[in-house]
Every structure is written in C-alpha cells, then in structure tokens.
Amino acid sequence: MNTLLQALESYAAKTISILDTTISSDLYVPLDLSKYNEALMDLDITDHAVCQAYIDDVLKSKQGVIAYGGYLEQRNLYNDKEGFTSSSKPVRNIHLGIDFWCDAGTKVIVPLDGKVHSFKNNTTIGDYGPTIILEHVLNEITFYTLYGHLAVDSLSGFYKGKIFKAGDVLATLGTPDINVNYAPHLHFQIIKDLKGNEGDYPGVCAEGQLSFYKENCPDPNVLFKLL
C-alpha cells in the first residue's frame, strides 16, 4: 500500500458521510452501472431520465436514499458523448471516482480539512458541469479531491485558498440541465497529481490508460469506508 493510501486508510475508523449528514450511512446502497449489469442491457442508460428511473428502482428495492459506486467501473453511460467515443481516439469508459446518486439540491459535505485549489463550470455535454477541487495535506502528503455535477450557485463566492473544515457544507447537487445531461449525482475523485489541471481533471479513462490513472486516482472508499 502506498503512502497516500495508508494516510487515507488511517484517517478515520468509521464511515464518513459525503452528502447531507442527516442521511444515515445505512441508507447508502451500492449501485452497479457497469456494462456487465444485465438489468441495463435493454435500457438507454445515456438518457438521464431512464438512468434516474433505474436508480429510483434500485433505491426503492433496497430502501435506500443514496446510491453509490462506480470506481473503475466500465460503463455504457458515455456511449452518446463524442468526447468519450471519438473514432480518432481510444474509447474512454472506465470511471475513476465514486458517484453518489441522490436528489438535486442535496448538500455536499467536505470529508476532511482542505482549501480551494480551483473551480470551474465545465459545460461541455458529458463533462462535470460546476466543479470544485480541494487541496489537502494529510500526514505531510499533499493530494486533491474533486467534486463534480454541482449546482451552479455552489461556485458563488468561491476563491482560491478558501478554507474548509471536515464536516463543512461545500456545495449542493445540480439538476440535469446544469450538470450537463446526467441524473443528479456527485462525482467524487481523489487525485495525487493534478498534472497542472485547474477546475477539471479526467474522471473517465481508456483501458490503455488505466495503469496510470489507477495509481494517480486511488479508490475513494479507502477514505469513506462504505460497506
């Protein structure tokens, strides 16, 4: 285990909430949006309304409020988005963070102390929409967390260097028209090296890039400890 993973693993012994703290962690239920999920075979998962209906069914069947998952999941969710499926480049369909699917307007909670590194409204269809990146130092290790698909007013009053403490409200979740055509959710990603990016960083990679991105973007559940 590398030093960042060790720091994340040791940060907390219990589950950390990333959304509204009034929602108990036992109301988080796992969600499979991989291309191998047979329940999705006949669904146009690229349609945010169809995707939302499927998520609602999963939450209802498991009596949950938040559906989560997706780290290193190979998905068909991006099949209609040119930036992911261009014929001139390798197909990008491997997800590099954890998605938390919940109602638009749900509060996003800062999981550990940090400061604003950068922020941006990434408006290309299939991108993040409003996005915030925080910088953290844990056990003398600097790393970053990315929060995508936020409400646009979440960026109001932001500035580089703004301090947030663990448990602070960072933002709220956006609607499909704001988060560029996805069902409402938070994309959360841990990044060791931003490679000069500001307010944006790839959240999906091609199979040939997986070795690098798996190393640079470790599994967020090492921090969250969701069952």
Tab-separated table of N, CA, C and O in Angstrom, residues 2 71-72 94 96 189-197 201-219:
chain	number	residue	atom	x	y	z
A	2	ASN	N	0.611	2.217	-0.930
A	2	ASN	CA	1.448	3.406	-0.976
A	2	ASN	C	1.108	4.358	0.172
A	2	ASN	O	0.140	4.168	0.915
A	71	TYR	N	-16.280	2.983	-8.952
A	71	TYR	CA	-14.828	3.085	-9.080
A	71	TYR	C	-14.296	1.986	-9.996
A	71	TYR	O	-14.523	0.805	-9.760
A	72	LEU	N	-13.600	2.404	-11.055
A	72	LEU	CA	-13.022	1.539	-12.095
A	72	LEU	C	-14.096	0.726	-12.830
A	72	LEU	O	-13.785	-0.298	-13.435
A	94	ILE	N	-13.968	3.934	-18.507
A	94	ILE	CA	-13.643	3.398	-17.176
A	94	ILE	C	-13.665	4.547	-16.171
A	94	ILE	O	-12.887	5.503	-16.257
A	96	LEU	N	-13.294	6.758	-12.813
A	96	LEU	CA	-12.147	6.873	-11.911
A	96	LEU	C	-12.486	7.378	-10.512
A	96	LEU	O	-11.584	7.548	-9.689
A	189	GLN	N	-13.678	12.253	-6.585
A	189	GLN	CA	-12.451	11.598	-7.042
A	189	GLN	C	-11.266	12.094	-6.224
A	189	GLN	O	-11.164	13.284	-5.907
A	190	ILE	N	-10.375	11.187	-5.870
A	190	ILE	CA	-9.122	11.535	-5.200
A	190	ILE	C	-8.015	11.533	-6.250
A	190	ILE	O	-7.922	10.611	-7.063
A	191	ILE	N	-7.166	12.559	-6.216
A	191	ILE	CA	-6.131	12.732	-7.232
A	191	ILE	C	-4.797	13.054	-6.548
A	191	ILE	O	-4.708	14.008	-5.772
A	192	LYS	N	-3.790	12.277	-6.843
A	192	LYS	CA	-2.458	12.534	-6.276
A	192	LYS	C	-1.779	13.704	-6.965
A	192	LYS	O	-1.197	14.573	-6.327
A	193	ASP	N	-1.806	13.740	-8.282
A	193	ASP	CA	-1.110	14.769	-9.060
A	193	ASP	C	-2.057	15.298	-10.128
A	193	ASP	O	-2.475	14.555	-11.019
A	194	LEU	N	-2.399	16.568	-10.053
A	194	LEU	CA	-3.341	17.175	-11.000
A	194	LEU	C	-2.725	17.431	-12.379
A	194	LEU	O	-3.448	17.778	-13.320
A	195	LYS	N	-1.423	17.291	-12.493
A	195	LYS	CA	-0.744	17.493	-13.779
A	195	LYS	C	-1.076	18.859	-14.387
A	195	LYS	O	-1.246	18.998	-15.596
A	196	GLY	N	-1.180	19.871	-13.527
A	196	GLY	CA	-1.402	21.230	-13.996
A	196	GLY	C	-2.845	21.596	-14.276
A	196	GLY	O	-3.133	22.728	-14.682
A	197	ASN	N	-3.777	20.679	-14.071
A	197	ASN	CA	-5.191	20.973	-14.338
A	197	ASN	C	-5.755	21.956	-13.319
A	197	ASN	O	-5.370	21.945	-12.136
A	201	TYR	N	-10.372	17.627	-14.237
A	201	TYR	CA	-9.418	16.520	-14.320
A	201	TYR	C	-10.190	15.330	-14.878
A	201	TYR	O	-11.369	15.153	-14.534
A	202	PRO	N	-9.583	14.498	-15.728
A	202	PRO	CA	-10.321	13.368	-16.297
A	202	PRO	C	-10.957	12.487	-15.220
A	202	PRO	O	-10.302	12.079	-14.260
A	203	GLY	N	-12.250	12.200	-15.415
A	203	GLY	CA	-12.965	11.321	-14.492
A	203	GLY	C	-13.241	9.959	-15.085
A	203	GLY	O	-13.757	9.068	-14.408
A	204	VAL	N	-12.861	9.798	-16.355
A	204	VAL	CA	-13.067	8.555	-17.092
A	204	VAL	C	-11.844	8.352	-17.979
A	204	VAL	O	-11.332	9.316	-18.557
A	205	CYS	N	-11.362	7.119	-18.078
A	205	CYS	CA	-10.174	6.871	-18.892
A	205	CYS	C	-10.391	5.694	-19.840
A	205	CYS	O	-11.347	4.933	-19.710
A	206	ALA	N	-9.469	5.569	-20.789
A	206	ALA	CA	-9.451	4.424	-21.696
A	206	ALA	C	-8.694	3.271	-21.047
A	206	ALA	O	-7.886	3.473	-20.134
A	207	GLU	N	-8.944	2.066	-21.527
A	207	GLU	CA	-8.320	0.882	-20.932
A	207	GLU	C	-6.797	0.963	-20.955
A	207	GLU	O	-6.134	0.561	-20.005
A	208	GLY	N	-6.240	1.519	-22.018
A	208	GLY	CA	-4.797	1.627	-22.131
A	208	GLY	C	-4.170	2.613	-21.162
A	208	GLY	O	-2.953	2.610	-20.970
A	209	GLN	N	-4.992	3.477	-20.552
A	209	GLN	CA	-4.510	4.475	-19.594
A	209	GLN	C	-4.719	4.044	-18.143
A	209	GLN	O	-4.322	4.744	-17.221
A	210	LEU	N	-5.332	2.887	-17.959
A	210	LEU	CA	-5.808	2.504	-16.630
A	210	LEU	C	-4.681	2.374	-15.608
A	210	LEU	O	-4.850	2.770	-14.452
A	211	SER	N	-3.548	1.852	-16.006
A	211	SER	CA	-2.443	1.661	-15.065
A	211	SER	C	-2.042	2.977	-14.414
A	211	SER	O	-1.885	3.063	-13.191
A	212	PHE	N	-1.906	4.032	-15.241
A	212	PHE	CA	-1.537	5.346	-14.692
A	212	PHE	C	-2.634	5.900	-13.801
A	212	PHE	O	-2.378	6.337	-12.670
A	213	TYR	N	-3.871	5.907	-14.305
A	213	TYR	CA	-4.945	6.556	-13.561
A	213	TYR	C	-5.314	5.801	-12.284
A	213	TYR	O	-5.699	6.416	-11.285
A	214	LYS	N	-5.184	4.504	-12.290
A	214	LYS	CA	-5.467	3.742	-11.069
A	214	LYS	C	-4.477	4.116	-9.974
A	214	LYS	O	-4.832	4.183	-8.789
A	215	GLU	N	-3.239	4.378	-10.358
A	215	GLU	CA	-2.218	4.799	-9.401
A	215	GLU	C	-2.433	6.237	-8.959
A	215	GLU	O	-2.267	6.567	-7.778
A	216	ASN	N	-2.811	7.112	-9.892
A	216	ASN	CA	-2.956	8.531	-9.578
A	216	ASN	C	-4.287	8.869	-8.920
A	216	ASN	O	-4.408	9.909	-8.275
A	217	CYS	N	-5.285	7.992	-9.076
A	217	CYS	CA	-6.624	8.226	-8.529
A	217	CYS	C	-7.060	7.013	-7.711
A	217	CYS	O	-7.793	6.146	-8.211
A	218	PRO	N	-6.621	6.904	-6.464
A	218	PRO	CA	-6.931	5.728	-5.649
A	218	PRO	C	-8.417	5.630	-5.307
A	218	PRO	O	-9.161	6.605	-5.424
A	219	ASP	N	-8.826	4.461	-4.879
A	219	ASP	CA	-10.213	4.175	-4.547
A	219	ASP	C	-10.685	5.073	-3.398
A	219	ASP	O	-10.159	4.986	-2.277
